[in-house]
XYZ file of C-alpha atoms in Angstrom:
552
model
C 101.051 92.485 116.596
C 102.699 89.634 118.408
C 106.289 89.768 117.203
C 107.389 87.092 119.694
C 105.054 84.294 118.777
C 104.560 84.420 115.037
C 107.546 86.308 113.619
C 109.149 83.713 111.390
C 112.827 84.560 111.772
C 112.784 84.912 115.558
C 110.756 81.775 116.000
C 113.044 79.714 113.836
C 115.861 80.831 116.134
C 113.897 80.153 119.312
C 112.835 76.716 118.109
C 116.439 75.872 117.420
C 117.425 77.051 120.863
C 114.851 74.740 122.401
C 115.644 71.588 120.481
C 118.697 70.486 122.460
C 117.484 71.033 125.989
C 114.128 69.427 125.227
C 115.668 66.285 123.827
C 114.189 63.249 125.582
C 117.672 61.693 125.604
C 119.848 64.626 126.780
C 123.613 64.332 126.876
C 124.829 64.941 130.414
C 122.825 66.634 133.128
C 123.739 70.298 132.633
C 120.438 71.431 131.180
C 118.836 72.477 134.472
C 121.704 74.860 135.091
C 121.612 76.307 131.565
C 117.924 77.094 131.250
C 115.204 78.884 133.201
C 117.718 81.168 134.851
C 116.051 84.341 133.512
C 112.775 85.504 131.997
C 113.971 85.496 128.401
C 114.825 81.813 128.583
C 111.268 81.055 129.698
C 109.891 83.177 126.853
C 112.119 81.405 124.326
C 111.073 77.988 125.614
C 107.375 78.842 125.358
C 107.771 80.372 121.887
C 109.138 77.009 120.815
C 105.751 75.494 121.748
C 103.789 78.015 119.702
C 105.985 77.869 116.627
C 104.828 74.534 115.085
C 101.155 75.560 115.145
C 101.361 77.893 112.158
C 103.675 75.698 110.090
C 102.537 73.834 107.004
C 102.673 70.517 108.842
C 100.072 71.656 111.346
C 97.365 74.311 111.015
C 99.005 75.862 107.975
C 97.620 73.100 105.795
C 98.250 69.436 106.606
C 95.662 68.981 109.354
C 92.901 69.992 106.955
C 93.268 67.077 104.525
C 91.423 64.680 106.828
C 88.304 66.862 106.477
C 87.926 65.364 102.994
C 86.097 62.439 104.618
C 83.213 64.792 105.431
C 81.208 66.467 102.677
C 82.089 70.151 102.984
C 85.426 70.295 101.180
C 87.179 68.569 98.302
C 90.889 68.711 97.678
C 90.812 70.152 94.128
C 94.240 68.632 93.517
C 95.043 64.944 93.539
C 96.810 63.904 96.722
C 98.832 60.784 97.425
C 96.686 59.789 100.407
C 93.074 59.326 99.222
C 92.565 57.009 102.202
C 92.006 60.123 104.359
C 88.833 60.804 102.366
C 87.612 57.214 102.017
C 87.981 55.887 105.600
C 90.614 53.423 104.441
C 92.976 54.820 107.026
C 96.427 53.262 107.396
C 97.825 55.626 110.043
C 100.851 56.241 107.846
C 99.370 58.999 105.691
C 101.933 61.802 105.827
C 99.618 64.524 107.228
C 98.392 62.508 110.206
C 101.735 60.795 110.781
C 103.456 64.162 110.886
C 100.896 65.820 113.142
C 101.004 62.853 115.532
C 104.747 63.322 115.946
C 104.492 67.108 116.299
C 101.780 67.017 118.957
C 103.728 64.493 121.017
C 106.931 66.494 120.611
C 105.117 69.548 121.906
C 103.756 67.577 124.844
C 107.296 66.473 125.734
C 108.565 70.044 125.507
C 105.691 71.300 127.645
C 106.400 68.512 130.138
C 109.993 69.680 130.511
C 109.001 73.325 130.984
C 106.301 72.485 133.537
C 108.578 70.255 135.591
C 111.334 72.853 135.786
C 109.136 75.866 136.440
C 107.150 74.042 139.121
C 110.468 73.208 140.780
C 111.223 76.921 141.161
C 108.266 77.287 143.507
C 107.902 80.704 145.121
C 111.040 81.972 143.395
C 109.253 82.155 140.021
C 109.052 85.608 138.477
C 105.815 86.938 136.992
C 107.008 85.971 133.491
C 107.936 82.479 134.655
C 104.511 82.069 136.275
C 102.853 83.117 133.019
C 105.133 80.729 131.132
C 104.065 77.912 133.438
C 100.439 78.638 132.562
C 101.273 78.693 128.852
C 103.038 75.333 129.143
C 100.018 73.780 130.896
C 97.772 75.203 128.165
C 99.907 73.937 125.293
C 100.280 70.489 126.855
C 96.494 70.281 127.162
C 95.969 71.613 123.639
C 98.316 69.044 122.083
C 96.944 66.257 124.279
C 93.368 67.089 123.194
C 94.254 66.870 119.500
C 95.747 63.416 120.038
C 93.068 62.152 122.434
C 89.966 62.743 120.335
C 91.596 61.486 117.130
C 93.022 58.249 118.605
C 91.119 57.438 121.797
C 87.766 55.831 122.614
C 85.926 54.388 125.601
C 87.765 51.133 124.879
C 91.328 52.476 124.918
C 92.942 55.830 125.614
C 96.125 57.397 124.271
C 99.644 57.447 125.774
C 100.296 60.315 128.174
C 102.507 60.991 131.183
C 103.204 64.063 133.313
C 106.907 64.503 134.004
C 106.215 66.407 137.203
C 104.762 63.204 138.660
C 108.250 61.623 138.693
C 110.708 61.949 141.553
C 113.854 63.315 139.951
C 114.237 63.354 136.182
C 111.807 61.664 133.813
C 113.052 58.117 133.200
C 112.592 58.324 129.394
C 110.179 55.407 129.383
C 107.362 55.164 126.858
C 104.327 57.015 128.261
C 101.651 54.620 129.514
C 98.559 54.192 127.378
C 95.532 55.320 129.362
C 92.719 52.860 129.953
C 90.078 54.987 128.216
C 89.966 58.358 126.482
C 87.885 59.627 129.426
C 91.040 59.341 131.523
C 92.856 61.463 128.945
C 90.070 64.047 129.020
C 90.268 64.188 132.832
C 93.988 64.937 132.643
C 93.425 67.554 129.931
C 90.886 69.304 132.152
C 93.372 69.261 135.051
C 95.994 70.898 132.849
C 93.524 73.533 131.655
C 92.556 74.299 135.253
C 96.230 74.786 136.046
C 96.568 76.990 132.977
C 93.723 79.187 134.249
C 95.432 79.365 137.642
C 98.703 80.737 136.250
C 97.709 82.580 133.064
C 96.681 86.231 132.813
C 93.502 87.426 131.161
C 94.138 88.364 127.549
C 93.341 92.019 128.366
C 96.442 92.053 130.571
C 98.763 91.404 127.648
C 100.501 94.245 125.860
C 100.128 94.577 122.105
C 103.285 92.597 121.346
C 102.104 89.627 123.423
C 98.550 89.295 122.154
C 98.023 85.833 120.788
C 99.546 84.072 123.770
C 97.463 81.675 125.842
C 95.144 83.282 128.383
C 92.455 82.303 130.863
C 89.468 82.506 128.486
C 91.269 80.385 125.878
C 91.847 77.685 128.490
C 88.192 77.853 129.500
C 87.180 77.566 125.847
C 89.170 74.367 125.475
C 87.642 73.048 128.677
C 84.273 73.545 126.954
C 85.373 71.611 123.904
C 86.983 68.842 125.942
C 83.787 68.364 127.947
C 81.725 68.306 124.731
C 83.894 65.514 123.336
C 83.885 63.737 126.696
C 80.081 63.835 126.588
C 80.269 61.347 123.713
C 80.981 58.757 126.391
C 79.454 60.401 129.478
C 76.413 62.607 128.878
C 76.635 64.156 132.336
C 79.469 66.293 130.930
C 76.940 68.424 129.034
C 76.334 70.143 132.384
C 79.987 71.173 132.408
C 79.710 72.508 128.853
C 76.863 74.798 129.910
C 78.738 75.961 132.999
C 81.902 76.772 131.029
C 80.092 78.798 128.376
C 78.150 80.650 131.061
C 81.467 81.578 132.669
C 82.933 82.732 129.352
C 80.007 85.149 129.057
C 79.797 86.395 132.615
C 83.359 86.285 133.957
C 85.217 86.983 130.719
C 82.766 89.106 128.724
C 82.858 86.890 125.649
C 80.161 87.291 123.006
C 79.817 87.786 119.255
C 81.493 90.394 117.092
C 78.986 92.886 115.647
C 79.543 91.615 112.100
C 80.741 88.383 110.538
C 83.377 90.316 108.578
C 85.180 91.504 111.702
C 86.089 87.956 112.679
C 87.990 87.353 109.437
C 89.084 90.869 108.511
C 92.494 92.497 108.142
C 91.766 95.477 110.410
C 93.809 94.739 113.536
C 91.631 97.017 115.654
C 88.869 94.369 115.476
C 91.034 91.321 116.160
C 90.657 91.206 119.917
C 86.929 91.834 120.203
C 84.373 89.835 122.185
C 84.384 86.813 119.859
C 88.125 86.204 120.163
C 89.122 83.138 122.149
C 92.096 81.508 120.435
C 93.735 82.376 117.113
C 96.902 82.254 115.052
C 97.697 85.940 114.487
C 99.227 86.349 111.027
C 100.982 89.414 109.670
C 101.192 88.297 106.060
C 103.058 90.921 104.091
C 104.606 92.639 107.073
C 106.793 89.760 108.258
C 105.625 86.755 106.257
C 104.521 85.164 109.527
C 101.361 83.186 110.147
C 99.338 80.456 108.460
C 99.427 79.826 104.730
C 95.898 78.402 104.490
C 94.316 81.526 102.867
C 96.833 81.246 100.028
C 96.428 77.479 99.893
C 92.698 77.984 99.271
C 93.199 80.680 96.631
C 92.808 79.833 92.929
C 95.925 78.109 91.617
C 98.319 80.784 90.307
C 95.722 83.409 91.296
C 94.496 84.121 87.749
C 98.055 85.079 86.817
C 98.334 87.688 89.582
C 99.499 85.805 92.685
C 100.690 82.288 93.477
C 97.630 80.725 95.059
C 97.797 76.962 95.460
C 94.283 75.936 94.405
C 93.690 73.395 97.179
C 90.855 72.693 99.643
C 87.690 73.998 97.978
C 84.017 73.929 98.983
C 81.738 71.166 97.788
C 78.367 71.708 96.201
C 76.917 70.047 99.312
C 77.965 72.808 101.731
C 76.845 75.449 99.245
C 73.404 73.846 99.027
C 73.262 73.581 102.830
C 73.944 77.312 103.138
C 71.352 78.067 100.451
C 68.684 76.797 102.833
C 68.952 80.207 104.528
C 68.137 82.013 101.274
C 69.705 82.821 97.927
C 72.403 85.514 97.951
C 71.928 88.843 96.227
C 75.257 89.820 94.701
C 73.923 93.170 93.481
C 73.500 94.356 97.081
C 75.851 92.336 99.241
C 75.428 94.430 102.381
C 71.672 93.928 102.354
C 71.622 90.442 100.884
C 69.162 88.059 102.554
C 72.005 85.574 103.095
C 75.313 87.435 103.525
C 76.958 84.479 105.288
C 77.079 82.393 102.126
C 78.656 85.320 100.256
C 81.319 85.802 102.914
C 82.027 82.063 103.092
C 82.032 80.807 99.489
C 82.914 82.249 96.080
C 80.511 80.819 93.505
C 80.642 81.182 89.729
C 79.809 84.713 88.673
C 80.133 86.127 92.194
C 81.895 89.521 92.174
C 84.954 89.965 94.366
C 87.807 92.431 94.779
C 91.261 91.063 93.979
C 94.475 93.074 93.676
C 92.740 96.313 92.749
C 90.187 94.891 90.330
C 86.686 93.468 90.556
C 86.367 90.005 89.138
C 83.504 87.613 88.453
C 84.633 84.328 89.927
C 85.468 81.392 87.675
C 88.126 78.698 87.923
C 90.205 77.100 85.201
C 92.785 75.380 87.368
C 93.085 71.911 88.853
C 90.080 69.591 89.147
C 86.682 70.932 88.132
C 84.925 71.995 91.358
C 83.114 75.286 90.826
C 83.747 77.043 94.147
C 86.427 78.678 96.282
C 86.549 79.370 100.010
C 85.981 83.104 100.553
C 86.150 83.218 104.351
C 89.844 84.107 104.638
C 90.329 86.013 101.388
C 89.650 89.643 102.396
C 93.332 90.641 102.346
C 93.676 89.901 98.640
C 91.225 92.734 97.996
C 92.287 95.031 100.822
C 93.858 97.583 98.477
C 94.988 98.084 94.893
C 98.353 96.568 95.815
C 97.936 94.369 98.904
C 101.559 93.194 98.730
C 103.028 96.693 98.762
C 100.569 97.728 101.458
C 101.541 94.828 103.704
C 98.376 92.713 103.597
C 99.747 89.797 101.552
C 103.148 88.130 101.673
C 105.279 88.948 98.631
C 106.566 85.371 98.724
C 103.923 83.307 96.941
C 105.689 80.156 98.073
C 104.494 81.032 101.581
C 101.178 82.759 100.782
C 100.287 84.231 104.166
C 97.999 87.207 104.682
C 97.131 89.581 107.503
C 94.424 87.779 109.460
C 93.749 86.752 113.041
C 93.120 83.184 111.949
C 90.602 81.574 114.341
C 91.055 78.168 115.930
C 88.259 78.800 118.434
C 85.724 81.629 118.682
C 82.711 82.347 120.820
C 80.239 81.337 118.109
C 81.454 77.772 118.501
C 80.966 77.995 122.259
C 77.336 79.081 121.805
C 76.773 76.132 119.507
C 78.274 73.733 122.040
C 75.940 75.139 124.691
C 72.989 74.842 122.311
C 73.917 71.201 121.717
C 74.124 70.626 125.468
C 70.671 72.113 125.975
C 69.263 69.942 123.194
C 70.779 66.837 124.743
C 68.942 67.809 127.931
C 65.651 68.346 126.093
C 65.674 72.148 126.343
C 65.003 73.306 122.793
C 63.974 76.788 123.935
C 67.356 77.575 125.500
C 69.123 76.022 122.511
C 67.183 78.334 120.204
C 68.422 81.366 122.143
C 72.050 80.451 121.441
C 71.463 79.509 117.816
C 69.540 82.727 117.228
C 72.396 84.834 118.574
C 74.418 83.557 115.627
C 71.619 83.756 113.067
C 70.740 87.341 113.964
C 74.403 88.395 113.706
C 74.512 86.711 110.284
C 71.359 88.653 109.242
C 69.410 85.414 108.883
C 65.864 84.705 109.923
C 65.883 83.535 113.575
C 64.266 80.258 114.587
C 60.595 80.823 115.390
C 60.253 78.126 118.049
C 62.271 75.532 119.878
C 65.490 74.429 118.235
C 65.962 70.887 116.986
C 69.066 68.819 116.399
C 68.568 69.466 112.681
C 68.843 73.192 113.426
C 72.010 72.616 115.440
C 73.532 70.469 112.681
C 72.765 73.095 110.048
C 73.994 76.044 112.086
C 77.232 74.447 113.237
C 77.986 73.218 109.733
C 77.317 76.578 108.065
C 78.640 79.037 110.653
C 81.933 77.196 111.204
C 82.522 75.969 107.642
C 86.182 75.688 106.554
C 87.536 76.442 110.029
C 89.658 74.197 112.246
C 86.647 73.423 114.425
C 86.752 69.878 113.024
C 83.490 69.226 111.210
C 84.554 65.644 110.487
C 84.901 64.847 114.188
C 81.572 66.540 114.886
C 80.085 63.937 112.567
C 82.037 61.126 114.193
C 81.015 62.012 117.735
C 77.392 62.597 116.628
C 77.407 59.151 115.047
C 77.934 57.846 118.605
C 75.189 60.057 120.076
C 72.176 58.688 121.925
C 70.086 61.304 120.091
C 68.582 59.556 117.080
C 68.116 62.744 115.053
C 71.713 63.964 115.155
C 72.992 60.398 114.708
C 70.917 60.024 111.519
C 72.160 63.327 110.080
C 75.768 62.440 110.849
C 75.407 58.947 109.375
C 73.912 60.353 106.197
C 76.802 62.751 105.627
C 79.508 60.279 106.618
C 78.185 57.790 104.079
C 77.731 60.313 101.275
C 80.227 61.242 98.594
C 80.825 64.957 98.016
C 79.435 66.558 94.881
C 80.804 69.476 92.883
C 79.746 71.573 89.907
C 81.236 70.667 86.532
C 81.153 73.709 84.244
C 81.029 73.301 80.460
C 83.192 76.382 79.920
C 85.258 76.873 83.033
C 86.471 80.347 82.030
C 82.911 81.647 81.540
C 81.165 82.702 84.755
C 77.768 82.266 83.104
C 78.489 78.798 81.723
C 76.071 75.907 82.203
C 77.042 73.232 84.707
C 76.042 69.821 85.998
C 76.262 68.527 89.571
C 78.013 65.201 90.017
C 80.299 63.363 92.402
C 83.799 64.695 92.962
C 86.032 62.556 90.774
C 89.235 62.148 92.763
C 88.269 59.623 95.458
C 85.288 57.552 94.317
C 85.573 54.462 96.526
C 84.536 55.734 99.956
C 83.717 52.996 102.471
C 80.500 52.874 104.441
C 81.221 54.393 107.827
C 81.572 52.112 110.865
C 82.124 52.930 114.539
C 85.776 51.953 114.596
C 86.523 54.630 111.966
C 86.009 57.288 114.625
C 89.752 57.158 115.284
C 92.843 56.985 113.163
C 95.108 53.955 113.571
C 98.470 54.761 115.116
C 101.376 55.229 112.677
C 103.019 51.852 112.177
C 106.457 53.210 113.049
C 105.160 54.306 116.466
C 103.747 50.861 117.160
C 107.042 49.256 116.117
C 109.155 51.613 118.226
C 107.011 50.975 121.301
C 108.019 47.299 121.384
C 104.447 46.224 122.049
C 103.563 48.900 124.608
C 101.410 50.935 122.202
C 98.211 49.048 121.454
C 96.111 49.659 118.365
C 92.376 49.580 118.816
C 91.269 46.035 117.904
C 89.581 46.906 114.599
C 92.753 48.602 113.349
C 95.099 45.756 114.243
């Protein structure tokens, strides 16, 4: 497994080694003579870009809170920023304020690496050339996460390329782009450069798997074009072309089973569905994302320190039930195995630390469900800690999983959406049915509709960092009346949960009612598509950073 990218101790060291020479206000001018003089320095610099991704402040946990404004998850513990779930955004909520700073820090670091490695020209080694591709990829990745969350057709987000300056970057505030389409154009240019310099993932040795590669860059081109299509529908053609290339040039497809995507068997981690992940070793090194432990029952029924946060709503459970009721007595042959693999419901059997349990929950707010998608490691053996599947440190509850940020199933659903936007329901059905057949669900009998696309994307990608909330927000802007209506309905709804009379009894009676922790959700309006900029960033810019008018 990738000891360079996600090994906690080494990465803490490499991040520290990067912090001084990537300072926007460096002391003196010695940094160009101290760095990028050998391959290891390039590796260390790039590892500093990867490191923040798996931390708690990013994809470990904090970026998921904003999904509370959609209807698929509830927080299960009271948070200090209910505005993220009610559209009363301030921009100063700690999760989005922190991620804003981290993404821009990573862009600045990538800028420095790109400028210096480009300057080496033909003298670059093979490792330095790969590092240049990784820096282009990570700059694009960070830029994308800022652009779609803060930019619109009325005003883009700040961005500058340091390599465009003669001499050193002048430390000025990056210019705010006229529209987010300009940001998307620059992201695509960076991803094209990433493809130019990166290897294919098959060319990496075992220790380097998890680094950026050509197919990952092409996957993010697909997603960037799909978001760009919110403002320019001609970009759906580019979505189709990118997914076609992922299939034909890179051999991407679906894993044979849903379990393989989220399993702990490393031999399945790099199969056809893999595009971009956060490889996590869990018990072996403690490295990786903590989200599986965050989603586990608080205190893990007295066995392990789960955190009891981010749980499924009754709404997503009912949406998945549309494909059929699960049969827990014969899980392998159940008519709807996807719901079983995705959600733990009351009474559902599961393997946990050597025992079979019937799920119930007595901790935190009354919800009635738990995410099951990332929980396989907790039942991998009789003692998953001793056997290296689960981190012994419950204060950093990582597990062995190749945690997906992007997989080929999402690419098929983007292509299906593109076909539907072009009026080709037959081709859309082909892509949707690839996923339904793999999930052992009944395939669509005729042409696909936007309702089919909405259902499939919501259910197949539930609880992943594919950003269901921003699917709803971009669909709310769609020219397609059907998908706009579905998005509007969910954006304006409040999530429901199951309140059990006896929470420790898996067979207890329950009632369905609204989740109780954030009751005052606003009716959704167009301007809520973005977050407002953190107030401290606006203040520091001395008037150069403009809020969108409705957030001023």
